[in-house]
């Protein structure tokens, strides 16, 4: 789930930014947009956000100072959306992704949003999968996962050279692994980079194994696989 925070002292502007984000991402899956009128509301929300759209002139805290607090615990993408020009150099100190001036140019905002989402997804895909196996937490590099199999209440990760079984739900794993993986069947989640060949009913993995492909998933799989190949 991609968590996006909008924090703007002008509640009308905050809602407008939310509408623009939802308009742009309407064909995307797995995201939520939160709107806050004060920095305190955002900081006390308890949500681990992936992207922040922050005003600087907030009611209770300077947006730069709030970004400094966020940076103590988060490497999320931060975009400033403000009418104040004089803080542009301060934004570099908090590793801001972009600095947009009001009034908002919608096309420019869409371009920045697209890049921010792509950057965020790239960061997520690079993170290892952290799972709990027999009481021990283990980091699993996502690129080592060939496919995941649903086995009753367990997930079996098929890696290069080993298998790992642990308790989880396939829907949760799907959200953690990102777009490089595709749910080709209710029982299988495949790494697109591990695909050797496919037809309407099955996918052959590069290690020689074959997994099922649901016929109703075939069209979406082909589209996702072609998109993956274009972006390699």
Short mmCIF file of C-alpha atoms in Angstrom, two decimals:
data_model
loop_
_atom_site.label_atom_id
_atom_site.label_comp_id
_atom_site.label_asym_id
_atom_site.label_seq_id
_atom_site.Cartn_x
_atom_site.Cartn_y
_atom_site.Cartn_z
CA UNK A 1 0.00 0.00 0.00
CA UNK A 2 1.42 3.38 -1.07
CA UNK A 3 0.70 5.91 1.68
CA UNK A 4 0.66 9.57 0.55
CA UNK A 5 0.39 12.51 2.95
CA UNK A 6 -0.73 16.04 2.04
CA UNK A 7 -0.14 18.67 4.72
CA UNK A 8 -1.35 22.18 3.93
CA UNK A 9 -2.56 24.94 6.24
CA UNK A 10 -5.18 25.89 3.65
CA UNK A 11 -7.73 23.07 3.88
CA UNK A 12 -9.18 23.90 0.45
CA UNK A 13 -5.72 23.59 -1.11
CA UNK A 14 -5.14 20.35 0.78
CA UNK A 15 -8.31 18.84 -0.67
CA UNK A 16 -7.41 20.11 -4.14
CA UNK A 17 -4.04 18.39 -4.01
CA UNK A 18 -5.73 15.19 -2.85
CA UNK A 19 -8.14 15.38 -5.79
CA UNK A 20 -5.26 15.92 -8.23
CA UNK A 21 -3.39 12.92 -6.82
CA UNK A 22 -6.46 10.69 -7.02
CA UNK A 23 -7.19 11.90 -10.56
CA UNK A 24 -3.67 11.05 -11.66
CA UNK A 25 -3.55 7.69 -9.87
CA UNK A 26 -7.09 6.57 -10.65
CA UNK A 27 -5.82 3.62 -12.71
CA UNK A 28 -3.29 2.62 -10.05
CA UNK A 29 -3.92 0.08 -7.30
CA UNK A 30 -2.82 0.06 -3.70
CA UNK A 31 -2.59 3.65 -2.55
CA UNK A 32 -4.23 5.97 -0.02
CA UNK A 33 -4.10 9.77 0.29
CA UNK A 34 -4.28 11.42 3.72
CA UNK A 35 -4.86 15.17 4.22
CA UNK A 36 -3.69 17.12 7.28
CA UNK A 37 -4.18 20.80 8.13
CA UNK A 38 -1.38 20.96 10.71
CA UNK A 39 2.03 19.45 11.15
CA UNK A 40 1.08 18.06 14.55
CA UNK A 41 -1.80 16.09 13.04
CA UNK A 42 0.59 14.52 10.55
CA UNK A 43 3.32 13.74 13.09
CA UNK A 44 0.81 12.18 15.49
CA UNK A 45 -0.98 10.10 12.82
CA UNK A 46 1.25 7.08 13.41
CA UNK A 47 1.23 6.25 9.68
CA UNK A 48 4.43 5.33 7.88
CA UNK A 49 4.13 7.50 4.76
CA UNK A 50 5.94 6.92 1.48
CA UNK A 51 5.40 10.36 -0.08
CA UNK A 52 4.84 13.74 1.59
CA UNK A 53 3.44 16.86 -0.10
CA UNK A 54 4.22 19.58 2.46
CA UNK A 55 3.39 23.26 2.69
CA UNK A 56 5.99 25.35 4.52
CA UNK A 57 3.66 28.00 5.92
CA UNK A 58 1.72 25.74 8.29
CA UNK A 59 -0.41 26.85 11.26
CA UNK A 60 1.74 25.33 13.98
CA UNK A 61 5.19 24.52 12.58
CA UNK A 62 7.48 25.55 9.77
CA UNK A 63 7.35 22.90 7.06
CA UNK A 64 11.15 22.74 6.84
CA UNK A 65 11.38 22.04 10.58
CA UNK A 66 8.74 19.35 10.26
CA UNK A 67 10.65 17.76 7.38
CA UNK A 68 13.74 17.67 9.61
CA UNK A 69 11.74 15.73 12.19
CA UNK A 70 10.46 13.35 9.53
CA UNK A 71 13.98 12.76 8.24
CA UNK A 72 15.05 11.42 11.64
CA UNK A 73 12.99 8.29 11.01
CA UNK A 74 12.08 8.29 7.32
CA UNK A 75 13.73 8.28 3.91
CA UNK A 76 10.38 8.92 2.22
CA UNK A 77 9.96 11.20 -0.79
CA UNK A 78 9.31 14.80 0.29
CA UNK A 79 7.84 17.37 -2.09
CA UNK A 80 7.30 20.95 -0.89
CA UNK A 81 4.25 22.75 -2.27
CA UNK A 82 4.37 26.34 -1.07
CA UNK A 83 3.98 30.02 -1.92
CA UNK A 84 7.26 30.83 -0.13
CA UNK A 85 10.27 31.12 -2.44
CA UNK A 86 12.85 31.91 0.22
CA UNK A 87 13.14 28.38 1.61
CA UNK A 88 14.21 26.66 -1.59
CA UNK A 89 17.82 26.24 -0.46
CA UNK A 90 16.74 24.97 2.98
CA UNK A 91 14.87 22.21 1.15
CA UNK A 92 18.20 20.72 0.06
CA UNK A 93 19.11 20.18 3.72
CA UNK A 94 16.22 17.73 4.14
CA UNK A 95 16.82 15.99 0.78
CA UNK A 96 13.58 17.29 -0.74
CA UNK A 97 12.61 15.58 -3.97
CA UNK A 98 11.08 18.72 -5.51
CA UNK A 99 10.03 22.27 -4.62
CA UNK A 100 6.79 23.46 -6.24
CA UNK A 101 5.55 27.03 -6.02
CA UNK A 102 1.92 28.05 -5.70
CA UNK A 103 -0.27 28.68 -7.60
CA UNK A 104 0.06 25.11 -8.77
CA UNK A 105 0.62 24.28 -12.42
CA UNK A 106 -1.37 21.04 -12.66
CA UNK A 107 0.70 19.54 -15.47
CA UNK A 108 3.91 20.23 -13.57
CA UNK A 109 2.34 18.74 -10.45
CA UNK A 110 1.39 15.59 -12.38
CA UNK A 111 4.95 15.26 -13.70
CA UNK A 112 6.41 15.55 -10.21
CA UNK A 113 3.83 13.10 -8.82
CA UNK A 114 4.67 10.54 -11.52
CA UNK A 115 8.38 10.80 -10.74
CA UNK A 116 7.76 10.66 -6.98
CA UNK A 117 5.65 7.50 -7.30
CA UNK A 118 8.26 5.88 -9.58
CA UNK A 119 11.03 6.78 -7.12
CA UNK A 120 9.02 5.43 -4.21
CA UNK A 121 8.20 2.15 -5.94
CA UNK A 122 11.86 1.75 -6.92
CA UNK A 123 12.89 2.23 -3.28
CA UNK A 124 10.30 -0.29 -2.10
CA UNK A 125 11.39 -2.90 -4.63
CA UNK A 126 15.00 -2.52 -3.50
CA UNK A 127 14.10 -3.18 0.13
CA UNK A 128 14.47 -6.80 1.32
CA UNK A 129 11.40 -8.75 2.35
CA UNK A 130 11.42 -9.18 6.14
CA UNK A 131 9.60 -12.30 7.31
CA UNK A 132 9.30 -14.21 10.60
CA UNK A 133 10.29 -17.85 10.34
CA UNK A 134 10.05 -20.05 13.45
CA UNK A 135 10.33 -17.02 15.73
CA UNK A 136 13.31 -15.51 13.89
CA UNK A 137 13.16 -12.49 11.59
CA UNK A 138 14.85 -13.03 8.26
CA UNK A 139 15.71 -10.65 5.42
CA UNK A 140 15.05 -12.11 1.98
CA UNK A 141 16.30 -10.21 -1.11
CA UNK A 142 13.28 -9.89 -3.39
CA UNK A 143 15.32 -10.57 -6.50
CA UNK A 144 16.13 -14.05 -5.12
CA UNK A 145 12.44 -15.04 -5.00
CA UNK A 146 11.41 -16.99 -8.10
CA UNK A 147 7.79 -17.36 -7.05
CA UNK A 148 5.58 -17.65 -3.98
CA UNK A 149 3.08 -20.45 -3.42
CA UNK A 150 0.01 -20.42 -1.19
CA UNK A 151 -0.22 -23.53 1.01
CA UNK A 152 -3.21 -23.37 3.39
CA UNK A 153 -2.27 -20.70 5.97
CA UNK A 154 1.36 -20.70 4.90
CA UNK A 155 3.34 -19.05 2.13
CA UNK A 156 6.18 -20.98 0.52
CA UNK A 157 8.86 -18.78 -1.02
CA UNK A 158 10.70 -20.60 -3.81
CA UNK A 159 14.17 -19.08 -3.94
CA UNK A 160 17.27 -19.85 -5.90
CA UNK A 161 18.49 -22.93 -4.06
CA UNK A 162 16.01 -23.14 -1.16
CA UNK A 163 12.40 -22.88 -0.02
CA UNK A 164 11.12 -20.92 2.96
CA UNK A 165 7.70 -21.56 4.53
CA UNK A 166 6.10 -19.09 6.93
CA UNK A 167 2.65 -17.98 8.07
CA UNK A 168 1.18 -15.12 6.05
CA UNK A 169 -1.47 -14.22 3.48
CA UNK A 170 -0.79 -14.02 -0.24
CA UNK A 171 -2.57 -10.66 -0.47
CA UNK A 172 -0.21 -9.18 2.13
CA UNK A 173 2.86 -10.56 0.36
CA UNK A 174 1.60 -9.21 -2.96
CA UNK A 175 1.49 -5.70 -1.50
CA UNK A 176 5.02 -6.01 -0.13
CA UNK A 177 6.72 -7.35 -3.23
CA UNK A 178 5.61 -4.66 -5.67
CA UNK A 179 5.10 -4.55 -9.43
CA UNK A 180 7.96 -6.85 -10.31
CA UNK A 181 5.74 -9.68 -9.09
CA UNK A 182 2.41 -10.75 -10.61
CA UNK A 183 -0.46 -12.74 -9.09
CA UNK A 184 -0.91 -15.19 -11.97
CA UNK A 185 -3.19 -17.53 -10.00
CA UNK A 186 -4.85 -17.43 -6.59
CA UNK A 187 -2.15 -19.85 -5.43
CA UNK A 188 0.89 -18.30 -7.11
CA UNK A 189 2.77 -15.02 -7.22
CA UNK A 190 5.56 -14.97 -9.81
CA UNK A 191 8.69 -12.86 -10.19
CA UNK A 192 8.44 -11.49 -13.73
CA UNK A 193 12.22 -11.60 -13.96
CA UNK A 194 12.14 -15.36 -13.38
CA UNK A 195 9.75 -16.12 -16.27
CA UNK A 196 11.22 -18.29 -19.04
CA UNK A 197 8.06 -18.86 -21.11
CA UNK A 198 4.29 -18.95 -20.73
CA UNK A 199 0.99 -19.92 -22.30
CA UNK A 200 -2.66 -19.43 -21.35
CA UNK A 201 -2.53 -22.06 -18.60
CA UNK A 202 1.00 -22.10 -17.20
CA UNK A 203 4.28 -20.27 -16.67
CA UNK A 204 7.66 -21.95 -16.94
CA UNK A 205 10.23 -20.63 -14.47
CA UNK A 206 13.91 -20.27 -15.39
CA UNK A 207 14.83 -23.05 -12.94
CA UNK A 208 12.70 -25.50 -14.93
CA UNK A 209 9.62 -25.54 -12.67
CA UNK A 210 6.14 -24.83 -14.00
CA UNK A 211 3.34 -23.02 -12.15
CA UNK A 212 -0.32 -22.47 -12.98
CA UNK A 213 -1.71 -19.47 -14.84
CA UNK A 214 -5.41 -18.65 -14.35
CA UNK A 215 -6.97 -18.13 -17.78
CA UNK A 216 -8.71 -14.95 -16.67
CA UNK A 217 -5.30 -13.57 -15.60
CA UNK A 218 -3.59 -14.20 -18.94
CA UNK A 219 -4.28 -10.81 -20.57
CA UNK A 220 -3.22 -8.83 -17.50
CA UNK A 221 -0.12 -10.99 -17.12
CA UNK A 222 0.99 -10.37 -20.70
CA UNK A 223 0.51 -6.62 -20.24
CA UNK A 224 2.47 -6.63 -16.97
CA UNK A 225 5.25 -8.79 -18.43
CA UNK A 226 5.62 -6.59 -21.52
CA UNK A 227 5.74 -3.51 -19.29
CA UNK A 228 8.42 -5.16 -17.15
CA UNK A 229 10.54 -6.00 -20.22
CA UNK A 230 10.30 -2.44 -21.52
CA UNK A 231 11.52 -1.03 -18.20
CA UNK A 232 14.41 -3.46 -17.68
#
